[in-house]
mmCIF file of N, CA and C and ligand atoms in Angstrom:
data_model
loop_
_atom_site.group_PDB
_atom_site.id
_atom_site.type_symbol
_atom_site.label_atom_id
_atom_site.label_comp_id
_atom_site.label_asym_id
_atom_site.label_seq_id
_atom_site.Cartn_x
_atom_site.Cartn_y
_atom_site.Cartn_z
ATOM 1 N N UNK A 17 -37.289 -25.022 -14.249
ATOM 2 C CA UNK A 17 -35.961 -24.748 -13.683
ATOM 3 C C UNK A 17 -35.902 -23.348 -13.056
ATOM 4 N N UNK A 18 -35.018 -23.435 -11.579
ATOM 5 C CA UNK A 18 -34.817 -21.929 -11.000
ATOM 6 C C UNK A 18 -33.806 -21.215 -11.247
ATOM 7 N N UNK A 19 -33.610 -20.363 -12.237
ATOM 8 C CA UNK A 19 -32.590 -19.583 -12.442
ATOM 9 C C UNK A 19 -31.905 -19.072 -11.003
ATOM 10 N N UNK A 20 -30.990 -18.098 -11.102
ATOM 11 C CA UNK A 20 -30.224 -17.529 -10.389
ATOM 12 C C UNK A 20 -31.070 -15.849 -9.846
ATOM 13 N N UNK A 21 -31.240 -15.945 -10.977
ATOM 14 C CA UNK A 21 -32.065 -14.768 -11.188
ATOM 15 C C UNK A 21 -32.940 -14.726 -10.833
ATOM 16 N N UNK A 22 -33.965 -15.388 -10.516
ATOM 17 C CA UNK A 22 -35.096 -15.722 -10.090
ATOM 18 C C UNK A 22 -35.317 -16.225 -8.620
ATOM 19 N N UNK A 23 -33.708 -16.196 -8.168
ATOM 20 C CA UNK A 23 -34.462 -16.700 -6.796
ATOM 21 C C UNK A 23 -34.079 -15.572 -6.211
ATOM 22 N N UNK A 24 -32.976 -14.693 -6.463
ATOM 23 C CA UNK A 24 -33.023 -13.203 -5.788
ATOM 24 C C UNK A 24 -33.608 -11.834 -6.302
ATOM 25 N N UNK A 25 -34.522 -11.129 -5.735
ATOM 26 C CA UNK A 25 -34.910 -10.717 -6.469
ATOM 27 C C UNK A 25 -34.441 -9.230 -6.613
ATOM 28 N N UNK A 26 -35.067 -8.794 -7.762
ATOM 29 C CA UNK A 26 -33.614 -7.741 -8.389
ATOM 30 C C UNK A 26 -33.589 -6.580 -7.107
ATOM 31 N N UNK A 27 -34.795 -6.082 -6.229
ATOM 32 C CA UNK A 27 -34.057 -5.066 -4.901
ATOM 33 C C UNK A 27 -32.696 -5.514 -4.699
ATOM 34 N N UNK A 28 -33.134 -6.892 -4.011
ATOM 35 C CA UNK A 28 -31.814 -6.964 -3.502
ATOM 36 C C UNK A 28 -31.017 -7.274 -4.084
ATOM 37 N N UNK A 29 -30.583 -7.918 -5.359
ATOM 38 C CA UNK A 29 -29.934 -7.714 -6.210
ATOM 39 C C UNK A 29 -28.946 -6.415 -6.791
ATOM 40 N N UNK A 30 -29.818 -5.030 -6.313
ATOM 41 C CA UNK A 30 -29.430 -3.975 -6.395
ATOM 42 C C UNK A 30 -28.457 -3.713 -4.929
ATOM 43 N N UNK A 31 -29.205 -3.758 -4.289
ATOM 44 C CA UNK A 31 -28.804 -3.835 -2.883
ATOM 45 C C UNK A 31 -27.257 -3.928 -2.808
ATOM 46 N N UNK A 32 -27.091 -5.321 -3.112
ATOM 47 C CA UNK A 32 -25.534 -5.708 -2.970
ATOM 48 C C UNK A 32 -25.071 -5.600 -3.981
ATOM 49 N N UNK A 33 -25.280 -4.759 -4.738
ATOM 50 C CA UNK A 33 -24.672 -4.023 -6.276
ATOM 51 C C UNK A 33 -23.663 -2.704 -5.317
ATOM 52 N N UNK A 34 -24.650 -1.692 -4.885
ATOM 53 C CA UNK A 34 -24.673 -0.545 -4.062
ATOM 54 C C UNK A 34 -23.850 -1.242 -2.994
ATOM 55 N N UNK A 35 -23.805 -2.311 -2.163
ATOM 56 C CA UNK A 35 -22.837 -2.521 -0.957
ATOM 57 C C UNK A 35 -21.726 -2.655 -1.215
ATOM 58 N N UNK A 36 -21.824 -3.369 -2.681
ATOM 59 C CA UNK A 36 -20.144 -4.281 -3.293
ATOM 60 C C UNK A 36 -19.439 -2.521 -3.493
ATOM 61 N N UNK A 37 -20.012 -1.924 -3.999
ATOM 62 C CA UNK A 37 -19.234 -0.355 -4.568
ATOM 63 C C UNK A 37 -18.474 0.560 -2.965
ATOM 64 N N UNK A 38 -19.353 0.428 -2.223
ATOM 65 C CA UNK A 38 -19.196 0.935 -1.014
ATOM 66 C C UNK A 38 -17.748 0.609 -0.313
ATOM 67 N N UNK A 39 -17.984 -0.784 -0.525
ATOM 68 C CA UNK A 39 -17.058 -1.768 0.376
ATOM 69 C C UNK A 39 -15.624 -1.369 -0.805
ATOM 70 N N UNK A 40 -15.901 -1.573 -1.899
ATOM 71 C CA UNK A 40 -14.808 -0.772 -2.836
ATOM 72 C C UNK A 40 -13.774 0.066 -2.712
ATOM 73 N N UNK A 41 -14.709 1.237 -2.075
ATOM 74 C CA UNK A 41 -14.234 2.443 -1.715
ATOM 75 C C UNK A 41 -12.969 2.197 -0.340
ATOM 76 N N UNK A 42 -13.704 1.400 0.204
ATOM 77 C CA UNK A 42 -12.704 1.069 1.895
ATOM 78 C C UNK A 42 -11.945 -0.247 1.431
ATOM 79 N N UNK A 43 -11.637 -0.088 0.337
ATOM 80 C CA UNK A 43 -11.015 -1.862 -0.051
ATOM 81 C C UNK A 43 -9.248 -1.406 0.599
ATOM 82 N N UNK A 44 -8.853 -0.369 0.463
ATOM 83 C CA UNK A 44 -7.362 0.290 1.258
ATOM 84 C C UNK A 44 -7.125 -0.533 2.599
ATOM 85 N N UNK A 45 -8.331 -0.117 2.791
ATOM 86 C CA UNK A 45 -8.396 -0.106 4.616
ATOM 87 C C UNK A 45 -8.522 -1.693 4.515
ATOM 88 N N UNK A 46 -9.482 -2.706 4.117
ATOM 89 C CA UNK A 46 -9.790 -3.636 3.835
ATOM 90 C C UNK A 46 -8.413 -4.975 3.716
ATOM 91 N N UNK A 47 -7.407 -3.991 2.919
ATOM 92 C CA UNK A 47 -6.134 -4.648 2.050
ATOM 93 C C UNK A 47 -5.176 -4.397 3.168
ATOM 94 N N UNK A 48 -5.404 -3.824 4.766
ATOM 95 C CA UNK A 48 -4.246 -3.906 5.314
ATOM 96 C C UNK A 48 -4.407 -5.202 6.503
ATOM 97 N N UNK A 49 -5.430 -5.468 6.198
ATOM 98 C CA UNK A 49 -5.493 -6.985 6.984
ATOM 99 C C UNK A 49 -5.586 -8.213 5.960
ATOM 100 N N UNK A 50 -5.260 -7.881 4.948
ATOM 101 C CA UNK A 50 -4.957 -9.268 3.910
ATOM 102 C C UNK A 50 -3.140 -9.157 4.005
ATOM 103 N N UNK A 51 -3.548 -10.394 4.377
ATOM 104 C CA UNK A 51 -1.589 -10.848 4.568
ATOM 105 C C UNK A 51 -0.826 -10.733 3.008
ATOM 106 N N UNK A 52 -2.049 -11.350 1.893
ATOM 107 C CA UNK A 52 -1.629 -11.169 0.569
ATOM 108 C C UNK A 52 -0.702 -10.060 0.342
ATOM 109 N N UNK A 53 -1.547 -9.230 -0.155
ATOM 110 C CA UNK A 53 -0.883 -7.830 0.178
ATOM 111 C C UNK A 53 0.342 -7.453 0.659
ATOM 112 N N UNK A 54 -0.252 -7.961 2.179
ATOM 113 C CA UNK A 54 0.692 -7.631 3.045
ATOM 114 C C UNK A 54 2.485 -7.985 2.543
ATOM 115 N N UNK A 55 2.141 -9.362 1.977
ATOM 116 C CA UNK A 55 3.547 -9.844 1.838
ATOM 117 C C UNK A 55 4.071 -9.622 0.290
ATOM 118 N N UNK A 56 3.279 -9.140 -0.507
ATOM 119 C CA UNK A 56 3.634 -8.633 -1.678
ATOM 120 C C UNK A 56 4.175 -7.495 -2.021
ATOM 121 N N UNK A 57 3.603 -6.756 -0.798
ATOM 122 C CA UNK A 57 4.209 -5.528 -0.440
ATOM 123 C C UNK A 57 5.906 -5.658 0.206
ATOM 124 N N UNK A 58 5.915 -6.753 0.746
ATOM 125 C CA UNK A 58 7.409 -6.747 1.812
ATOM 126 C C UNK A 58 7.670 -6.764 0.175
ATOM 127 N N UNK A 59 7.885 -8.107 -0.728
ATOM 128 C CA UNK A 59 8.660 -8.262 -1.815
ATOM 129 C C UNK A 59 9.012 -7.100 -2.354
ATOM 130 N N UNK A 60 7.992 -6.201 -2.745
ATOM 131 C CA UNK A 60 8.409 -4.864 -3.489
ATOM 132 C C UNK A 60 9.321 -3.930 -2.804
ATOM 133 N N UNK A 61 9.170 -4.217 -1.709
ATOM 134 C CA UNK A 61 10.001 -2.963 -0.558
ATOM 135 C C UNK A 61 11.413 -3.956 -1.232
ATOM 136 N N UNK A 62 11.040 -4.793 -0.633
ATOM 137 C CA UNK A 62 12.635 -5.913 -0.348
ATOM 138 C C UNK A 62 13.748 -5.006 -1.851
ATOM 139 N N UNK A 63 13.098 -5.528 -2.584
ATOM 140 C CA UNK A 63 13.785 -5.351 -4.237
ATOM 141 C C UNK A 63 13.655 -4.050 -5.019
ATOM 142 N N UNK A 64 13.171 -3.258 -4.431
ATOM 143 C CA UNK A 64 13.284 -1.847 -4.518
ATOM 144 C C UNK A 64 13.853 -0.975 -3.778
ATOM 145 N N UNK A 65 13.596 -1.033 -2.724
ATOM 146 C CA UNK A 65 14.146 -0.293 -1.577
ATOM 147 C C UNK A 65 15.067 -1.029 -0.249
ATOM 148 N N UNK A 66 14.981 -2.247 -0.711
ATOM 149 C CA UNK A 66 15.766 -2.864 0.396
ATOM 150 C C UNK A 66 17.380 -2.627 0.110
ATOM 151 N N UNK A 67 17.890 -2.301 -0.517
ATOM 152 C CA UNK A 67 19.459 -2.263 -0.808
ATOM 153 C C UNK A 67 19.483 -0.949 0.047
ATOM 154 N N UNK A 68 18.969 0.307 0.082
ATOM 155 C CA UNK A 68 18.867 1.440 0.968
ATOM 156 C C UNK A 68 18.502 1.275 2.728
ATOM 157 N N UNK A 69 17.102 1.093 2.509
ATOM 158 C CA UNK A 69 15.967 1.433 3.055
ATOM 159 C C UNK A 69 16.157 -0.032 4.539
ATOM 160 N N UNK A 70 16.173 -0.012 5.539
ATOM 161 C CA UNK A 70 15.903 -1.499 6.404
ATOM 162 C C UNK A 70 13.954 -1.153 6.527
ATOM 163 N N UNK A 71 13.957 -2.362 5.914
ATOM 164 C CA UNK A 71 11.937 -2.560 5.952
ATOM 165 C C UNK A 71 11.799 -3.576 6.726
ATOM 166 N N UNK A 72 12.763 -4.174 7.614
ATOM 167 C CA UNK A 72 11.731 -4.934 8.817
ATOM 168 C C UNK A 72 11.404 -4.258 10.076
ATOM 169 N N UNK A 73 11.077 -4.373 11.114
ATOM 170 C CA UNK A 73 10.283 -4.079 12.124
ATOM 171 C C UNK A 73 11.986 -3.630 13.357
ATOM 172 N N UNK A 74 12.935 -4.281 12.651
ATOM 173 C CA UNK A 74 14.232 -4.152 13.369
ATOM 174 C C UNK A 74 15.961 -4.152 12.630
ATOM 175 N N UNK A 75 16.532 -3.071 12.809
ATOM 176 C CA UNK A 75 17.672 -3.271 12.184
ATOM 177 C C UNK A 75 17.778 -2.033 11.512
ATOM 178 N N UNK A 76 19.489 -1.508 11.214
ATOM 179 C CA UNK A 76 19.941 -0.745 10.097
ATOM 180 C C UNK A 76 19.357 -0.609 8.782
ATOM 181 N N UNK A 77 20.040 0.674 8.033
ATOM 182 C CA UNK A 77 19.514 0.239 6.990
ATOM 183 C C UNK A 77 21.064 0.242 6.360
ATOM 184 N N UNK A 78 20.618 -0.286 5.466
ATOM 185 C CA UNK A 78 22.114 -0.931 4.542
ATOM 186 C C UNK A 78 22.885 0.637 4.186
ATOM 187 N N UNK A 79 22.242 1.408 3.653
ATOM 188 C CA UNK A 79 22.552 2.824 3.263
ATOM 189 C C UNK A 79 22.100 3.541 4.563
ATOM 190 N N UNK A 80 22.834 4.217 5.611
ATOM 191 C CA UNK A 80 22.974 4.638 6.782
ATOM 192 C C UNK A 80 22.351 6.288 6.148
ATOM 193 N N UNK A 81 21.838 7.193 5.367
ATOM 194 C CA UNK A 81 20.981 7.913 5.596
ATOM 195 C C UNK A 81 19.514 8.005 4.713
ATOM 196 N N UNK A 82 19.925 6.355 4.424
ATOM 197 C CA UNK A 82 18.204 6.199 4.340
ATOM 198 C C UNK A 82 17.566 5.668 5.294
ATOM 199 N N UNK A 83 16.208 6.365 6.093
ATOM 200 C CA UNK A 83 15.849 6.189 6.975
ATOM 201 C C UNK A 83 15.347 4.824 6.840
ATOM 202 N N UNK A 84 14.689 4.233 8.342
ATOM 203 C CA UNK A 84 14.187 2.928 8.264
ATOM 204 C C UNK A 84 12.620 2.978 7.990
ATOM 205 N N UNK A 85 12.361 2.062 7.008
ATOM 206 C CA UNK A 85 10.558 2.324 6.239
ATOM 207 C C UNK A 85 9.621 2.412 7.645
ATOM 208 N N UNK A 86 10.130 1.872 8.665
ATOM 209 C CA UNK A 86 9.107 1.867 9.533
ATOM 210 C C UNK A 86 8.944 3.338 10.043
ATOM 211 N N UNK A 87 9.956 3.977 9.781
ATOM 212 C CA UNK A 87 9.963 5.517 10.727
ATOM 213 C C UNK A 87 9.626 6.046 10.118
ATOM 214 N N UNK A 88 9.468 5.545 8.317
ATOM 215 C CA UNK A 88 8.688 6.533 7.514
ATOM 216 C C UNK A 88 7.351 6.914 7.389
ATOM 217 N N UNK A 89 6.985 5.430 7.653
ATOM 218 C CA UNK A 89 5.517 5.616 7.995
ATOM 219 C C UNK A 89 5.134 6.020 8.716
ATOM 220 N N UNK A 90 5.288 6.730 10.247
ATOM 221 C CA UNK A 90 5.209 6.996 11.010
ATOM 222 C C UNK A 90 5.159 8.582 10.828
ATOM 223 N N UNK A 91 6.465 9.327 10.092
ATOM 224 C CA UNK A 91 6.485 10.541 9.859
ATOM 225 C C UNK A 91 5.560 11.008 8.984
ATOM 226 N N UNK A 92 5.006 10.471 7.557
ATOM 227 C CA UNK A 92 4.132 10.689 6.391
ATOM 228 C C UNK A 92 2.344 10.148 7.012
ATOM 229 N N UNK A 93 1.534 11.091 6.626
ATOM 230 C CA UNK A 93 0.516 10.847 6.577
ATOM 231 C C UNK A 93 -0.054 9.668 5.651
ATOM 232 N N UNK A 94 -0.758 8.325 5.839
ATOM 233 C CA UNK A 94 -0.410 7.563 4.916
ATOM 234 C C UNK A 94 -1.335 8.163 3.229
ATOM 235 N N UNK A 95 -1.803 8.888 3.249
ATOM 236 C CA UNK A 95 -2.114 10.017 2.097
ATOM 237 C C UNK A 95 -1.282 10.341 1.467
ATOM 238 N N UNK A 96 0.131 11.294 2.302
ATOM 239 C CA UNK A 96 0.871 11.422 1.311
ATOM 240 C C UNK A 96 1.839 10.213 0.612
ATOM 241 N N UNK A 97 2.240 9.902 1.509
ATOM 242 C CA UNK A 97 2.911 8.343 1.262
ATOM 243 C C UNK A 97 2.722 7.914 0.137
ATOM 244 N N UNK A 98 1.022 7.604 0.204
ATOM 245 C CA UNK A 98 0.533 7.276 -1.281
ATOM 246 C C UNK A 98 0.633 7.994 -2.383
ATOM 247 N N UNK A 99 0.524 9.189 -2.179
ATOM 248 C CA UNK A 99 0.592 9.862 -3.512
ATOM 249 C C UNK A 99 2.329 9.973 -3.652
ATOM 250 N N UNK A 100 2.829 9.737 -2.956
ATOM 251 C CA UNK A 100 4.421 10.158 -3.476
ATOM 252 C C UNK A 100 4.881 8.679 -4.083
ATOM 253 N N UNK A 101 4.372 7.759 -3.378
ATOM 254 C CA UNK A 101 4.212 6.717 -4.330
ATOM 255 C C UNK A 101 4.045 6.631 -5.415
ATOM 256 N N UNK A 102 2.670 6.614 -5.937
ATOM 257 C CA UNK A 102 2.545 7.136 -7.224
ATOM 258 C C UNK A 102 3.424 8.196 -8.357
ATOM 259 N N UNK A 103 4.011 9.001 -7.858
ATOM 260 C CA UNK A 103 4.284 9.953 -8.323
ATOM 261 C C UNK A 103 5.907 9.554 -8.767
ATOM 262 N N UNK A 104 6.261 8.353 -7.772
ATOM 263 C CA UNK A 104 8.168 7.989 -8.054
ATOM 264 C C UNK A 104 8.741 8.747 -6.979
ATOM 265 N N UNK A 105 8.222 9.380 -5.870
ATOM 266 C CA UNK A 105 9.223 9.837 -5.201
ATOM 267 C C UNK A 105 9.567 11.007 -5.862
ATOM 268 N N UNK A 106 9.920 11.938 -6.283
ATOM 269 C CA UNK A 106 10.709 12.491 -7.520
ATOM 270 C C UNK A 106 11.348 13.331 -6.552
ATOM 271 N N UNK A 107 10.692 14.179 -5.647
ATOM 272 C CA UNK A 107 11.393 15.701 -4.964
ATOM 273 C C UNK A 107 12.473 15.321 -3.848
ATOM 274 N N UNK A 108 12.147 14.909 -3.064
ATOM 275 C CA UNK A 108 12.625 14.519 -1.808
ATOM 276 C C UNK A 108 13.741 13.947 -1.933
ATOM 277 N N UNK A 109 13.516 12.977 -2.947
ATOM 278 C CA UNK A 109 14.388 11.408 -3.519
ATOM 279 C C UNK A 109 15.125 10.954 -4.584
ATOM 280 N N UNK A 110 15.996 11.933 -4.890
ATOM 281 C CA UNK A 110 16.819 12.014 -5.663
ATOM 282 C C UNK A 110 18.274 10.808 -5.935
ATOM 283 N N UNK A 111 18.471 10.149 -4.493
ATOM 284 C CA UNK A 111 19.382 9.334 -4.726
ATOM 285 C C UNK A 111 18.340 8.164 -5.240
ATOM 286 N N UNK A 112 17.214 7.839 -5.059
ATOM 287 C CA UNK A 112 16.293 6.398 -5.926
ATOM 288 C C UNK A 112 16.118 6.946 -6.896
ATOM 289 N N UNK A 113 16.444 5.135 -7.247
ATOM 290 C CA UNK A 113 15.937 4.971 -8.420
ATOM 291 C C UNK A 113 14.058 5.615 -8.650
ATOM 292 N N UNK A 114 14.185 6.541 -10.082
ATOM 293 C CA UNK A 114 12.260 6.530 -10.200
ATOM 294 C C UNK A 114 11.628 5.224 -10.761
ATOM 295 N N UNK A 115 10.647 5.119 -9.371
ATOM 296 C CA UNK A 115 9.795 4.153 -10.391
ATOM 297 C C UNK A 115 8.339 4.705 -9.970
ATOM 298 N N UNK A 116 7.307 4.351 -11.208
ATOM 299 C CA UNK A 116 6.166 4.583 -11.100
ATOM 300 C C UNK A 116 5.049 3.792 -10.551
ATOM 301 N N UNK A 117 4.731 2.826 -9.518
ATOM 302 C CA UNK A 117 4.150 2.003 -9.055
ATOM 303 C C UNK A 117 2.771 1.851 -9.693
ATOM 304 N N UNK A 118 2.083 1.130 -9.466
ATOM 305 C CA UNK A 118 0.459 0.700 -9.815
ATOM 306 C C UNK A 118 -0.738 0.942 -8.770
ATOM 307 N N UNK A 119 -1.455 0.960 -8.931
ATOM 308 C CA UNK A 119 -1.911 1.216 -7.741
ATOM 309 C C UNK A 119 -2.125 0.054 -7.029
ATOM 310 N N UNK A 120 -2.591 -1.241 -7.162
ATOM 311 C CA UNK A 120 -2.456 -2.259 -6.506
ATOM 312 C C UNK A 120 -0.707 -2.683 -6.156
ATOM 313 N N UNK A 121 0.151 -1.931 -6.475
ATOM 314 C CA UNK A 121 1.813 -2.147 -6.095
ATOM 315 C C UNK A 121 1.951 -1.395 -4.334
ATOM 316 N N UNK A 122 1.288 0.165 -5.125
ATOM 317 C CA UNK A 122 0.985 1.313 -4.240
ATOM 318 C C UNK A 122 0.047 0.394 -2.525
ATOM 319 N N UNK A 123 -0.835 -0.338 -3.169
ATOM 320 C CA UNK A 123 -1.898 -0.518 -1.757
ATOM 321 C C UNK A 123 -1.095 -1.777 -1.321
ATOM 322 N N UNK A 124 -0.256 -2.275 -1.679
ATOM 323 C CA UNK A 124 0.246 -3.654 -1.017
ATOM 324 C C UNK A 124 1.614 -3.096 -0.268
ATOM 325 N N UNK A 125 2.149 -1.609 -0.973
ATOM 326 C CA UNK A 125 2.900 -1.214 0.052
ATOM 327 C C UNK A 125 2.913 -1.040 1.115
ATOM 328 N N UNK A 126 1.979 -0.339 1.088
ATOM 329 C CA UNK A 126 1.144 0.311 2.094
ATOM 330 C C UNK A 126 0.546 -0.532 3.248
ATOM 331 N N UNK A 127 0.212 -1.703 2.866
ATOM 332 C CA UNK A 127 -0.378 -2.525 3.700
ATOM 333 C C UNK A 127 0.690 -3.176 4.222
ATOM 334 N N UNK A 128 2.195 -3.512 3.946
ATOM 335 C CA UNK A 128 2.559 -3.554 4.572
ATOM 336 C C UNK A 128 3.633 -2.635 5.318
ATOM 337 N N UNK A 129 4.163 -1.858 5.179
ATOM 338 C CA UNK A 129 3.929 -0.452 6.075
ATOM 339 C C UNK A 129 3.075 -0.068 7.039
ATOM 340 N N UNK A 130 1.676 -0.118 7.183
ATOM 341 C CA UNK A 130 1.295 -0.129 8.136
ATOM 342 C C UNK A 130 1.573 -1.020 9.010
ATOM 343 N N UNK A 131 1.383 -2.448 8.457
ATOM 344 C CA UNK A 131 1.395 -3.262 9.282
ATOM 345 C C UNK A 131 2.425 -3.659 10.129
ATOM 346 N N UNK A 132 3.752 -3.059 9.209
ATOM 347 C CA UNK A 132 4.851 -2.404 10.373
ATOM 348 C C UNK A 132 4.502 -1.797 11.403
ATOM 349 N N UNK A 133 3.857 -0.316 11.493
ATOM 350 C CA UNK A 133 3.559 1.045 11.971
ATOM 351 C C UNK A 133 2.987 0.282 13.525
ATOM 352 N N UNK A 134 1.854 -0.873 12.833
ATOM 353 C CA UNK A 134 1.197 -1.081 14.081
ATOM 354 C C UNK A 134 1.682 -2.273 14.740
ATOM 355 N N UNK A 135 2.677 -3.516 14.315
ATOM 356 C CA UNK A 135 3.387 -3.786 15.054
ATOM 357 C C UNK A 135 4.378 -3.550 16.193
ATOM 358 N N UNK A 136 5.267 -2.410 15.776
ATOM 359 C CA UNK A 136 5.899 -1.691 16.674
ATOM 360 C C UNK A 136 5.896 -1.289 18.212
HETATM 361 C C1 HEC B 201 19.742 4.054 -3.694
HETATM 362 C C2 HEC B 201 19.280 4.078 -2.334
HETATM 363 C C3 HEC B 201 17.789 4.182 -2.084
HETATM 364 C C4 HEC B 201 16.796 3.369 -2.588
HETATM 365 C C5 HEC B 201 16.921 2.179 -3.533
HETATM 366 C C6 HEC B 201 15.564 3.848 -1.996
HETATM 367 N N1 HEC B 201 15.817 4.905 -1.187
HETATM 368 FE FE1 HEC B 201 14.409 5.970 -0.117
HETATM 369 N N2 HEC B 201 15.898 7.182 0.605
HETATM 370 C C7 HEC B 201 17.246 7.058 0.330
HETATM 371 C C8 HEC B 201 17.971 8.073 1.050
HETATM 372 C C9 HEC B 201 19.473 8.278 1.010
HETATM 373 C C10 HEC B 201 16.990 8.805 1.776
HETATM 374 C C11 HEC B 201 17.236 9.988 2.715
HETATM 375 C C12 HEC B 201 17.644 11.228 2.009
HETATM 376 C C13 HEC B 201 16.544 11.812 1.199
HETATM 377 O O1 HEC B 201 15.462 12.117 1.725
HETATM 378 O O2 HEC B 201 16.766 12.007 -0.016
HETATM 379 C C14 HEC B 201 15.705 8.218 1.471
HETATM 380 C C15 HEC B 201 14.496 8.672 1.983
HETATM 381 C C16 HEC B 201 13.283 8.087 1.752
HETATM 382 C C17 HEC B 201 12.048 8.540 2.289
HETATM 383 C C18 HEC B 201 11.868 9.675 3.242
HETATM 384 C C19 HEC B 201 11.796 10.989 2.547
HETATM 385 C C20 HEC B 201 11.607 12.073 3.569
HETATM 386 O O3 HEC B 201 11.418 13.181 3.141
HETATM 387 O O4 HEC B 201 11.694 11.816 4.764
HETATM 388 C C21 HEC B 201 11.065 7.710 1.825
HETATM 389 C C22 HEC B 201 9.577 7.787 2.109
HETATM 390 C C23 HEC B 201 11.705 6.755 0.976
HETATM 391 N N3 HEC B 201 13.054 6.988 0.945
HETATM 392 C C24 HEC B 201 11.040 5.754 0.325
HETATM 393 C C25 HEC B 201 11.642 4.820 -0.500
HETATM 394 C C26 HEC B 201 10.935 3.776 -1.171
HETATM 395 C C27 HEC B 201 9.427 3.514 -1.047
HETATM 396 C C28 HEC B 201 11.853 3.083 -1.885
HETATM 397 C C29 HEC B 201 11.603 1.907 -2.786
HETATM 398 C C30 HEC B 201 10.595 2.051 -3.801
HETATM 399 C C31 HEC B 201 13.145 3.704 -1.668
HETATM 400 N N4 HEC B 201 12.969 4.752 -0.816
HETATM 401 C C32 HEC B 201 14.334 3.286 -2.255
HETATM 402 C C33 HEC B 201 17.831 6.123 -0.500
HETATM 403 C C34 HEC B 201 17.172 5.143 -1.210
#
């Protein structure tokens, strides 16, 4: 019998050990062309920030000096974005609610936020 193991052999085995980690690293970048994401991210905007914030591509926002998510992305480096994410907002954002996101909460935001940014 041919194992699994045996029919690749461990270089390359290593090989795509070392590629899978790589590709890891750019999984951000990776996660803004997964629609997944993409639309898991609208949900979180929707129910977090949607009572404020307008997160589609067009329209007010319900709370007239919270800006619209699309212009936010636009103004924030998406670096900081992320880390203020993480962090709850705390300085800036005093009328939100704090919440502390995940980081897979954080990258599905994000993904879709951009994918606002570059619709536009
Ligand atoms: C209760 C209303 C409310 C909710 C909910 C809310 N925001 Fe805001 N947000 C505001 C207001 C008002 C401003 C503008 C004034 C300010 O900067 O404090 C703002 C500003 C911002 C800014 C811009 C800050 C800057 O310096 O330009 C970002 C980014 C932002 N909100 C992100 C979010 C995100 C992400 C969520 C959901 C997790 C959210 N907000 C939920 C009211 C809200």
């Amino acid at each position: 019998m041919v194992g699994p193991k045996q029919m690749i052999p461990r270089s390359n085995l290593l090989r795509c050990l070392i590629a899978a980690l790589l590709l890891g690293s750019a999984a951000s970048a990776d996660a803004a062309g997964s629609g997944q994401l993409r639309s898991r991210g609208k949900v979180i905007l929707e129910k977090n920030c949607g009572g404020c914030h307008a997160i589609g591509t067009v329209g007010a926002s319900p709370l007239a000096q919270a800006p619209p998510m699309r212009d936010v992305y636009v103004r924030f480096l998406p670096r900081e974005l992320q880390a203020e994410l993480r962090e709850g907002m705390v300085s800036k954002h005093r009328a939100m609610p704090q919440i502390d996101f995940s980081d897979e909460d954080v990258d599905a935001i994000l993904a879709y936020l951009y994918a606002l940014a570059v619709r536009k």
